[in-house]
Amino acid sequence: MQRLTAESVTLGYDQRIITENLSVEIPDHSFTVIVGPNACGKSTLLRALARMLKPSGGQVLLDGQTIHRLPAKQVARTLGLLPQSSTAPDGITVANLVARGRYPHQGLLRQWSPQDEQVVLEAMESTGVAELARRPVDELSGGQRQRVWIAMALAQQTPLLLLDEPTTYLDIQHQIDVLDLCAELHEARGRTLVAVLHDLNHAARYATHLIAMRDGKVVAEGAPGEIVDADLVERVFGLRCQVIDDPQTGTPLVVPAARQARRAAAGAGAGTAAGAL
């Protein structure tokens, strides 16, 4: 059994069901990316895996145990989360916010230590926010704040790390920096990462395991090179495209069909439907 799994879960908010009887296994030591159109259930699934949303049916298992039955601090030492949107306390500095990632490791017999200080510094340096350490978080740009929250998640030093749209608010350079950092955490440090991404090309380039969702269901999953093709993109996103090899990495690269080609295809489809009538 993998360390993190969802077994036949039903997830939703109030009376609105987002996904029903959904099962997924997150491969250990993988960089798993969940993709799909808006409102398909990918962030809902991630929230359930992170113990932030309790299933109304089925269960999420962490190391073989129902995650909602485990003590919160035990879960926090095993699984870190970067949510889609976070709010920092008024006036808190970057260094103090990142230091909160060490909370799960504190206790009556273990207080703040030089090791904690070093972990926080390394987390800030790896995300490029060390020079902002004394700045209040609420004075930073959206992209800077996002990197600070990532630093806090890194400081938590969990073997599993879940990230909900970690490249939100970032320009293209910082998107690549963050994804490179995620890849390094996976490759060099052996962490299991699960991320929700909107950009399918980024997902195909960085993921070792891809989960494609639509309408609350898993349409396909596996290595990007094995599952990403034009048919999958059209089924999941409704987008006509061509899939070629990325000239830099050899991974699948989605090239959307030109506007004229999409219009022509739509016109042909309408004509076929009219003829059938």
PDB file of C-alpha atoms in Angstrom:
ATOM      1  CA  MET A   1       0.000   0.000   0.000  1.00  0.00           C
ATOM      2  CA  GLN A   2       1.181   3.531  -0.797  1.00  0.00           C
ATOM      3  CA  ARG A   3       1.564   5.960   2.113  1.00  0.00           C
ATOM      4  CA  LEU A   4      -1.284   8.237   0.943  1.00  0.00           C
ATOM      5  CA  THR A   5      -4.471   6.913  -0.655  1.00  0.00           C
ATOM      6  CA  ALA A   6      -8.148   7.744  -1.056  1.00  0.00           C
ATOM      7  CA  GLU A   7     -10.556   4.830  -1.015  1.00  0.00           C
ATOM      8  CA  SER A   8     -14.011   5.292  -2.597  1.00  0.00           C
ATOM      9  CA  VAL A   9     -14.362   8.812  -1.222  1.00  0.00           C
ATOM     10  CA  THR A  10     -17.391  11.030  -1.691  1.00  0.00           C
ATOM     11  CA  LEU A  11     -16.484  14.703  -1.357  1.00  0.00           C
ATOM     12  CA  GLY A  12     -18.486  17.901  -1.426  1.00  0.00           C
ATOM     13  CA  TYR A  13     -19.529  21.063   0.346  1.00  0.00           C
ATOM     14  CA  ASP A  14     -22.835  21.253   2.212  1.00  0.00           C
ATOM     15  CA  GLN A  15     -25.281  19.367  -0.003  1.00  0.00           C
ATOM     16  CA  ARG A  16     -23.277  19.751  -3.228  1.00  0.00           C
ATOM     17  CA  ILE A  17     -21.392  16.600  -4.218  1.00  0.00           C
ATOM     18  CA  ILE A  18     -18.167  17.261  -6.145  1.00  0.00           C
ATOM     19  CA  THR A  19     -16.917  13.722  -6.559  1.00  0.00           C
ATOM     20  CA  GLU A  20     -18.346  10.335  -5.640  1.00  0.00           C
ATOM     21  CA  ASN A  21     -16.749   6.932  -5.108  1.00  0.00           C
ATOM     22  CA  LEU A  22     -13.317   8.230  -6.126  1.00  0.00           C
ATOM     23  CA  SER A  23     -10.188   6.176  -5.443  1.00  0.00           C
ATOM     24  CA  VAL A  24      -6.582   7.267  -6.005  1.00  0.00           C
ATOM     25  CA  GLU A  25      -3.188   6.099  -4.835  1.00  0.00           C
ATOM     26  CA  ILE A  26      -0.283   8.542  -4.657  1.00  0.00           C
ATOM     27  CA  PRO A  27       2.871   6.633  -5.640  1.00  0.00           C
ATOM     28  CA  ASP A  28       5.556   6.892  -2.978  1.00  0.00           C
ATOM     29  CA  HIS A  29       8.523   9.136  -3.868  1.00  0.00           C
ATOM     30  CA  SER A  30       6.672  10.505  -6.895  1.00  0.00           C
ATOM     31  CA  PHE A  31       6.006  14.024  -8.102  1.00  0.00           C
ATOM     32  CA  THR A  32       2.298  13.589  -8.755  1.00  0.00           C
ATOM     33  CA  VAL A  33       0.413  16.386 -10.512  1.00  0.00           C
ATOM     34  CA  ILE A  34      -3.377  16.613 -10.698  1.00  0.00           C
ATOM     35  CA  VAL A  35      -4.775  18.431 -13.738  1.00  0.00           C
ATOM     36  CA  GLY A  36      -8.211  19.142 -15.140  1.00  0.00           C
ATOM     37  CA  PRO A  37     -10.601  21.969 -16.040  1.00  0.00           C
ATOM     38  CA  ASN A  38     -11.984  24.386 -13.466  1.00  0.00           C
ATOM     39  CA  ALA A  39     -14.421  22.849 -10.963  1.00  0.00           C
ATOM     40  CA  CYS A  40     -13.476  19.278 -11.889  1.00  0.00           C
ATOM     41  CA  GLY A  41     -12.657  18.369  -8.278  1.00  0.00           C
ATOM     42  CA  LYS A  42      -8.860  18.461  -8.305  1.00  0.00           C
ATOM     43  CA  SER A  43      -8.461  20.964  -5.437  1.00  0.00           C
ATOM     44  CA  THR A  44     -11.271  19.233  -3.540  1.00  0.00           C
ATOM     45  CA  LEU A  45      -9.369  15.957  -3.806  1.00  0.00           C
ATOM     46  CA  LEU A  46      -6.177  17.629  -2.598  1.00  0.00           C
ATOM     47  CA  ARG A  47      -8.005  19.116   0.412  1.00  0.00           C
ATOM     48  CA  ALA A  48      -9.262  15.656   1.313  1.00  0.00           C
ATOM     49  CA  LEU A  49      -5.783  14.154   1.009  1.00  0.00           C
ATOM     50  CA  ALA A  50      -4.513  16.946   3.285  1.00  0.00           C
ATOM     51  CA  ARG A  51      -7.141  16.237   6.004  1.00  0.00           C
ATOM     52  CA  MET A  52      -8.819  19.608   5.428  1.00  0.00           C
ATOM     53  CA  LEU A  53     -12.024  18.092   4.050  1.00  0.00           C
ATOM     54  CA  LYS A  54     -13.622  15.023   5.592  1.00  0.00           C
ATOM     55  CA  PRO A  55     -15.229  12.619   3.120  1.00  0.00           C
ATOM     56  CA  SER A  56     -18.932  11.917   3.580  1.00  0.00           C
ATOM     57  CA  GLY A  57     -18.204   8.431   2.295  1.00  0.00           C
ATOM     58  CA  GLY A  58     -15.062   6.327   2.004  1.00  0.00           C
ATOM     59  CA  GLN A  59     -11.778   7.262   3.664  1.00  0.00           C
ATOM     60  CA  VAL A  60      -8.357   8.802   3.153  1.00  0.00           C
ATOM     61  CA  LEU A  61      -5.536   6.652   4.508  1.00  0.00           C
ATOM     62  CA  LEU A  62      -2.145   7.888   5.700  1.00  0.00           C
ATOM     63  CA  ASP A  63       0.286   5.043   6.373  1.00  0.00           C
ATOM     64  CA  GLY A  64      -2.641   2.637   6.438  1.00  0.00           C
ATOM     65  CA  GLN A  65      -4.691   4.554   9.010  1.00  0.00           C
ATOM     66  CA  THR A  66      -7.735   6.754   8.515  1.00  0.00           C
ATOM     67  CA  ILE A  67      -6.241  10.237   8.412  1.00  0.00           C
ATOM     68  CA  HIS A  68      -9.055  11.874  10.390  1.00  0.00           C
ATOM     69  CA  ARG A  69      -8.460   9.527  13.310  1.00  0.00           C
ATOM     70  CA  LEU A  70      -4.801  10.500  13.646  1.00  0.00           C
ATOM     71  CA  PRO A  71      -3.627  13.284  16.003  1.00  0.00           C
ATOM     72  CA  ALA A  72      -3.253  16.580  14.123  1.00  0.00           C
ATOM     73  CA  LYS A  73       0.384  17.028  15.158  1.00  0.00           C
ATOM     74  CA  GLN A  74       1.269  13.530  13.953  1.00  0.00           C
ATOM     75  CA  VAL A  75      -0.253  14.307  10.565  1.00  0.00           C
ATOM     76  CA  ALA A  76       1.590  17.656  10.454  1.00  0.00           C
ATOM     77  CA  ARG A  77       4.931  15.914  10.963  1.00  0.00           C
ATOM     78  CA  THR A  78       4.211  13.634   8.012  1.00  0.00           C
ATOM     79  CA  LEU A  79       2.247  15.754   5.563  1.00  0.00           C
ATOM     80  CA  GLY A  80       2.680  19.433   4.691  1.00  0.00           C
ATOM     81  CA  LEU A  81       0.225  21.570   2.734  1.00  0.00           C
ATOM     82  CA  LEU A  82       0.454  24.760   0.728  1.00  0.00           C
ATOM     83  CA  PRO A  83      -3.210  25.802   0.289  1.00  0.00           C
ATOM     84  CA  GLN A  84      -4.530  27.742  -2.681  1.00  0.00           C
ATOM     85  CA  SER A  85      -4.903  30.939  -0.666  1.00  0.00           C
ATOM     86  CA  SER A  86      -3.469  31.774   2.737  1.00  0.00           C
ATOM     87  CA  THR A  87      -3.782  34.735   5.074  1.00  0.00           C
ATOM     88  CA  ALA A  88      -0.883  35.754   7.293  1.00  0.00           C
ATOM     89  CA  PRO A  89      -1.433  37.351  10.734  1.00  0.00           C
ATOM     90  CA  ASP A  90      -1.230  41.154  10.605  1.00  0.00           C
ATOM     91  CA  GLY A  91       2.304  42.469  10.913  1.00  0.00           C
ATOM     92  CA  ILE A  92       4.073  39.104  10.979  1.00  0.00           C
ATOM     93  CA  THR A  93       7.507  39.090   9.351  1.00  0.00           C
ATOM     94  CA  VAL A  94       8.675  36.681   6.706  1.00  0.00           C
ATOM     95  CA  ALA A  95      11.103  34.939   9.079  1.00  0.00           C
ATOM     96  CA  ASN A  96       8.448  34.493  11.764  1.00  0.00           C
ATOM     97  CA  LEU A  97       5.923  33.092   9.315  1.00  0.00           C
ATOM     98  CA  VAL A  98       8.408  30.600   7.866  1.00  0.00           C
ATOM     99  CA  ALA A  99       9.382  29.619  11.423  1.00  0.00           C
ATOM    100  CA  ARG A 100       5.797  28.481  12.025  1.00  0.00           C
ATOM    101  CA  GLY A 101       6.581  25.533   9.794  1.00  0.00           C
ATOM    102  CA  ARG A 102       8.627  24.148  12.689  1.00  0.00           C
ATOM    103  CA  TYR A 103       5.635  24.032  15.047  1.00  0.00           C
ATOM    104  CA  PRO A 104       4.876  20.303  14.530  1.00  0.00           C
ATOM    105  CA  HIS A 105       8.419  19.497  15.689  1.00  0.00           C
ATOM    106  CA  GLN A 106       8.129  21.413  18.968  1.00  0.00           C
ATOM    107  CA  GLY A 107       6.940  19.951  22.252  1.00  0.00           C
ATOM    108  CA  LEU A 108       7.432  19.943  25.986  1.00  0.00           C
ATOM    109  CA  LEU A 109      10.793  18.216  25.632  1.00  0.00           C
ATOM    110  CA  ARG A 110      11.909  19.946  22.451  1.00  0.00           C
ATOM    111  CA  GLN A 111      11.874  23.703  22.101  1.00  0.00           C
ATOM    112  CA  TRP A 112      13.365  26.019  19.444  1.00  0.00           C
ATOM    113  CA  SER A 113      16.905  24.958  18.564  1.00  0.00           C
ATOM    114  CA  PRO A 114      19.814  25.973  16.308  1.00  0.00           C
ATOM    115  CA  GLN A 115      18.675  23.170  13.991  1.00  0.00           C
ATOM    116  CA  ASP A 116      15.259  24.835  13.645  1.00  0.00           C
ATOM    117  CA  GLU A 117      16.986  28.140  12.880  1.00  0.00           C
ATOM    118  CA  GLN A 118      19.079  26.498  10.169  1.00  0.00           C
ATOM    119  CA  VAL A 119      16.078  24.762   8.594  1.00  0.00           C
ATOM    120  CA  VAL A 120      14.177  28.060   8.422  1.00  0.00           C
ATOM    121  CA  LEU A 121      17.158  29.837   6.850  1.00  0.00           C
ATOM    122  CA  GLU A 122      17.611  27.094   4.248  1.00  0.00           C
ATOM    123  CA  ALA A 123      13.900  27.184   3.398  1.00  0.00           C
ATOM    124  CA  MET A 124      14.023  30.956   2.850  1.00  0.00           C
ATOM    125  CA  GLU A 125      17.200  30.738   0.778  1.00  0.00           C
ATOM    126  CA  SER A 126      15.862  27.948  -1.431  1.00  0.00           C
ATOM    127  CA  THR A 127      12.750  29.987  -2.243  1.00  0.00           C
ATOM    128  CA  GLY A 128      14.601  33.292  -2.706  1.00  0.00           C
ATOM    129  CA  VAL A 129      13.036  35.151   0.220  1.00  0.00           C
ATOM    130  CA  ALA A 130      15.973  35.267   2.668  1.00  0.00           C
ATOM    131  CA  GLU A 131      16.598  38.943   1.896  1.00  0.00           C
ATOM    132  CA  LEU A 132      12.968  39.637   2.856  1.00  0.00           C
ATOM    133  CA  ALA A 133      13.282  37.988   6.279  1.00  0.00           C
ATOM    134  CA  ARG A 134      12.565  41.143   8.302  1.00  0.00           C
ATOM    135  CA  ARG A 135       9.827  42.465   6.011  1.00  0.00           C
ATOM    136  CA  PRO A 136       6.157  42.209   7.051  1.00  0.00           C
ATOM    137  CA  VAL A 137       4.410  39.657   4.871  1.00  0.00           C
ATOM    138  CA  ASP A 138       1.463  41.967   4.184  1.00  0.00           C
ATOM    139  CA  GLU A 139       3.811  44.454   2.470  1.00  0.00           C
ATOM    140  CA  LEU A 140       4.968  41.941  -0.146  1.00  0.00           C
ATOM    141  CA  SER A 141       3.736  41.394  -3.679  1.00  0.00           C
ATOM    142  CA  GLY A 142       1.525  38.411  -4.450  1.00  0.00           C
ATOM    143  CA  GLY A 143       4.431  36.483  -5.953  1.00  0.00           C
ATOM    144  CA  GLN A 144       6.688  37.193  -2.990  1.00  0.00           C
ATOM    145  CA  ARG A 145       4.008  36.094  -0.536  1.00  0.00           C
ATOM    146  CA  GLN A 146       3.527  32.865  -2.456  1.00  0.00           C
ATOM    147  CA  ARG A 147       7.227  32.057  -2.146  1.00  0.00           C
ATOM    148  CA  VAL A 148       7.113  32.800   1.594  1.00  0.00           C
ATOM    149  CA  TRP A 149       4.269  30.320   2.071  1.00  0.00           C
ATOM    150  CA  ILE A 150       6.222  27.722   0.087  1.00  0.00           C
ATOM    151  CA  ALA A 151       9.205  28.365   2.364  1.00  0.00           C
ATOM    152  CA  MET A 152       7.016  27.715   5.413  1.00  0.00           C
ATOM    153  CA  ALA A 153       5.854  24.422   3.916  1.00  0.00           C
ATOM    154  CA  LEU A 154       9.466  23.447   3.232  1.00  0.00           C
ATOM    155  CA  ALA A 155      10.478  24.317   6.798  1.00  0.00           C
ATOM    156  CA  GLN A 156       7.941  21.772   8.005  1.00  0.00           C
ATOM    157  CA  GLN A 157      10.252  19.080   6.530  1.00  0.00           C
ATOM    158  CA  THR A 158       7.557  16.498   5.902  1.00  0.00           C
ATOM    159  CA  PRO A 159       8.126  13.438   3.699  1.00  0.00           C
ATOM    160  CA  LEU A 160       4.861  14.266   1.887  1.00  0.00           C
ATOM    161  CA  LEU A 161       4.136  17.743   0.574  1.00  0.00           C
ATOM    162  CA  LEU A 162       0.848  18.837  -1.040  1.00  0.00           C
ATOM    163  CA  LEU A 163       0.663  22.048  -3.054  1.00  0.00           C
ATOM    164  CA  ASP A 164      -2.538  23.581  -4.400  1.00  0.00           C
ATOM    165  CA  GLU A 165      -1.671  25.708  -7.444  1.00  0.00           C
ATOM    166  CA  PRO A 166       1.797  26.711  -6.134  1.00  0.00           C
ATOM    167  CA  THR A 167       2.564  28.856  -9.199  1.00  0.00           C
ATOM    168  CA  THR A 168      -0.450  31.165  -8.745  1.00  0.00           C
ATOM    169  CA  TYR A 169       0.508  34.883  -8.891  1.00  0.00           C
ATOM    170  CA  LEU A 170       4.013  34.073 -10.166  1.00  0.00           C
ATOM    171  CA  ASP A 171       5.536  35.294 -13.417  1.00  0.00           C
ATOM    172  CA  ILE A 172       6.974  32.697 -15.796  1.00  0.00           C
ATOM    173  CA  GLN A 173      10.511  32.882 -14.344  1.00  0.00           C
ATOM    174  CA  HIS A 174       9.318  32.297 -10.790  1.00  0.00           C
ATOM    175  CA  GLN A 175       6.906  29.575 -11.933  1.00  0.00           C
ATOM    176  CA  ILE A 176       9.864  27.663 -13.337  1.00  0.00           C
ATOM    177  CA  ASP A 177      11.936  28.385 -10.204  1.00  0.00           C
ATOM    178  CA  VAL A 178       9.212  26.936  -7.971  1.00  0.00           C
ATOM    179  CA  LEU A 179       8.714  23.862 -10.148  1.00  0.00           C
ATOM    180  CA  ASP A 180      12.476  23.311 -10.355  1.00  0.00           C
ATOM    181  CA  LEU A 181      12.558  23.447  -6.549  1.00  0.00           C
ATOM    182  CA  CYS A 182       9.735  20.899  -6.351  1.00  0.00           C
ATOM    183  CA  ALA A 183      11.606  18.628  -8.755  1.00  0.00           C
ATOM    184  CA  GLU A 184      14.738  18.890  -6.625  1.00  0.00           C
ATOM    185  CA  LEU A 185      12.811  18.031  -3.458  1.00  0.00           C
ATOM    186  CA  HIS A 186      11.504  14.954  -5.226  1.00  0.00           C
ATOM    187  CA  GLU A 187      14.697  13.861  -6.972  1.00  0.00           C
ATOM    188  CA  ALA A 188      17.423  14.771  -4.485  1.00  0.00           C
ATOM    189  CA  ARG A 189      15.593  14.483  -1.174  1.00  0.00           C
ATOM    190  CA  GLY A 190      13.151  11.701  -1.949  1.00  0.00           C
ATOM    191  CA  ARG A 191      10.010  13.558  -0.914  1.00  0.00           C
ATOM    192  CA  THR A 192       6.601  12.643  -2.268  1.00  0.00           C
ATOM    193  CA  LEU A 193       4.946  15.697  -3.812  1.00  0.00           C
ATOM    194  CA  VAL A 194       1.359  16.161  -4.929  1.00  0.00           C
ATOM    195  CA  ALA A 195       0.502  19.386  -6.769  1.00  0.00           C
ATOM    196  CA  VAL A 196      -2.539  20.816  -8.501  1.00  0.00           C
ATOM    197  CA  LEU A 197      -1.471  22.719 -11.630  1.00  0.00           C
ATOM    198  CA  HIS A 198      -3.425  24.507 -14.348  1.00  0.00           C
ATOM    199  CA  ASP A 199      -0.671  24.460 -16.970  1.00  0.00           C
ATOM    200  CA  LEU A 200      -0.714  21.060 -18.661  1.00  0.00           C
ATOM    201  CA  ASN A 201       2.682  21.602 -20.283  1.00  0.00           C
ATOM    202  CA  HIS A 202       4.269  22.354 -16.898  1.00  0.00           C
ATOM    203  CA  ALA A 203       2.567  19.273 -15.498  1.00  0.00           C
ATOM    204  CA  ALA A 204       3.813  17.063 -18.340  1.00  0.00           C
ATOM    205  CA  ARG A 205       7.351  18.393 -17.992  1.00  0.00           C
ATOM    206  CA  TYR A 206       7.707  18.013 -14.225  1.00  0.00           C
ATOM    207  CA  ALA A 207       5.376  15.215 -13.105  1.00  0.00           C
ATOM    208  CA  THR A 208       6.483  11.624 -12.751  1.00  0.00           C
ATOM    209  CA  HIS A 209       2.831  10.649 -12.275  1.00  0.00           C
ATOM    210  CA  LEU A 210      -0.118  12.522 -13.756  1.00  0.00           C
ATOM    211  CA  ILE A 211      -3.771  12.339 -12.688  1.00  0.00           C
ATOM    212  CA  ALA A 212      -6.201  13.860 -15.212  1.00  0.00           C
ATOM    213  CA  MET A 213      -9.692  14.628 -13.871  1.00  0.00           C
ATOM    214  CA  ARG A 214     -12.992  15.776 -15.300  1.00  0.00           C
ATOM    215  CA  ASP A 215     -16.413  16.056 -13.645  1.00  0.00           C
ATOM    216  CA  GLY A 216     -15.162  14.583 -10.377  1.00  0.00           C
ATOM    217  CA  LYS A 217     -13.699  11.468 -11.985  1.00  0.00           C
ATOM    218  CA  VAL A 218     -10.221  10.302 -12.930  1.00  0.00           C
ATOM    219  CA  VAL A 219     -10.091  10.101 -16.714  1.00  0.00           C
ATOM    220  CA  ALA A 220      -6.518   8.816 -16.928  1.00  0.00           C
ATOM    221  CA  GLU A 221      -3.415   8.485 -14.792  1.00  0.00           C
ATOM    222  CA  GLY A 222       0.157   7.400 -15.313  1.00  0.00           C
ATOM    223  CA  ALA A 223       3.451   8.758 -16.571  1.00  0.00           C
ATOM    224  CA  PRO A 224       2.856  11.852 -18.764  1.00  0.00           C
ATOM    225  CA  GLY A 225       4.656  10.296 -21.721  1.00  0.00           C
ATOM    226  CA  GLU A 226       2.308   7.328 -21.593  1.00  0.00           C
ATOM    227  CA  ILE A 227      -1.073   9.063 -21.268  1.00  0.00           C
ATOM    228  CA  VAL A 228      -0.881  12.598 -22.693  1.00  0.00           C
ATOM    229  CA  ASP A 229      -2.057  12.722 -26.288  1.00  0.00           C
ATOM    230  CA  ALA A 230      -4.445  14.836 -28.345  1.00  0.00           C
ATOM    231  CA  ASP A 231      -7.384  12.574 -27.538  1.00  0.00           C
ATOM    232  CA  LEU A 232      -6.849  12.904 -23.766  1.00  0.00           C
ATOM    233  CA  VAL A 233      -6.534  16.694 -23.974  1.00  0.00           C
ATOM    234  CA  GLU A 234      -9.789  16.939 -25.913  1.00  0.00           C
ATOM    235  CA  ARG A 235     -11.611  14.570 -23.541  1.00  0.00           C
ATOM    236  CA  VAL A 236     -10.421  16.384 -20.415  1.00  0.00           C
ATOM    237  CA  PHE A 237     -10.254  20.015 -21.544  1.00  0.00           C
ATOM    238  CA  GLY A 238     -12.388  20.052 -24.685  1.00  0.00           C
ATOM    239  CA  LEU A 239      -9.412  21.480 -26.602  1.00  0.00           C
ATOM    240  CA  ARG A 240      -8.345  20.406 -30.069  1.00  0.00           C
ATOM    241  CA  CYS A 241      -4.568  20.272 -30.221  1.00  0.00           C
ATOM    242  CA  GLN A 242      -1.457  18.566 -31.433  1.00  0.00           C
ATOM    243  CA  VAL A 243       0.904  16.875 -28.964  1.00  0.00           C
ATOM    244  CA  ILE A 244       4.581  16.913 -29.899  1.00  0.00           C
ATOM    245  CA  ASP A 245       7.820  16.154 -28.081  1.00  0.00           C
ATOM    246  CA  ASP A 246       9.136  19.032 -25.984  1.00  0.00           C
ATOM    247  CA  PRO A 247      12.432  19.969 -27.702  1.00  0.00           C
ATOM    248  CA  GLN A 248      14.071  20.531 -24.299  1.00  0.00           C
ATOM    249  CA  THR A 249      12.906  17.503 -22.316  1.00  0.00           C
ATOM    250  CA  GLY A 250      11.212  15.079 -24.721  1.00  0.00           C
ATOM    251  CA  THR A 251       8.061  15.187 -22.587  1.00  0.00           C
ATOM    252  CA  PRO A 252       4.640  15.791 -24.191  1.00  0.00           C
ATOM    253  CA  LEU A 253       4.074  19.373 -25.336  1.00  0.00           C
ATOM    254  CA  VAL A 254       0.509  20.452 -26.063  1.00  0.00           C
ATOM    255  CA  VAL A 255       0.136  22.830 -29.015  1.00  0.00           C
ATOM    256  CA  PRO A 256      -3.440  24.139 -29.243  1.00  0.00           C
ATOM    257  CA  ALA A 257      -4.993  24.113 -32.709  1.00  0.00           C
ATOM    258  CA  ALA A 258      -5.043  27.513 -34.353  1.00  0.00           C
ATOM    259  CA  ARG A 259      -8.260  29.514 -34.124  1.00  0.00           C
ATOM    260  CA  GLN A 260      -9.091  28.945 -37.782  1.00  0.00           C
ATOM    261  CA  ALA A 261      -8.619  25.184 -37.450  1.00  0.00           C
ATOM    262  CA  ARG A 262     -10.820  25.043 -34.364  1.00  0.00           C
ATOM    263  CA  ARG A 263     -13.505  27.079 -36.110  1.00  0.00           C
ATOM    264  CA  ALA A 264     -13.356  24.853 -39.165  1.00  0.00           C
ATOM    265  CA  ALA A 265     -13.639  21.720 -37.019  1.00  0.00           C
ATOM    266  CA  ALA A 266     -16.571  23.197 -35.115  1.00  0.00           C
ATOM    267  CA  GLY A 267     -18.275  24.117 -38.396  1.00  0.00           C
ATOM    268  CA  ALA A 268     -17.725  20.633 -39.798  1.00  0.00           C
ATOM    269  CA  GLY A 269     -19.139  19.120 -36.656  1.00  0.00           C
ATOM    270  CA  ALA A 270     -22.238  21.323 -36.832  1.00  0.00           C
ATOM    271  CA  GLY A 271     -22.700  20.465 -40.497  1.00  0.00           C
ATOM    272  CA  THR A 272     -22.469  16.748 -39.752  1.00  0.00           C
ATOM    273  CA  ALA A 273     -25.037  17.072 -36.971  1.00  0.00           C
ATOM    274  CA  ALA A 274     -27.406  19.041 -39.248  1.00  0.00           C
ATOM    275  CA  GLY A 275     -27.036  16.442 -41.976  1.00  0.00           C
ATOM    276  CA  ALA A 276     -27.896  13.693 -39.523  1.00  0.00           C
ATOM    277  CA  LEU A 277     -31.158  15.493 -38.759  1.00  0.00           C
TER     278      LEU A 277
END
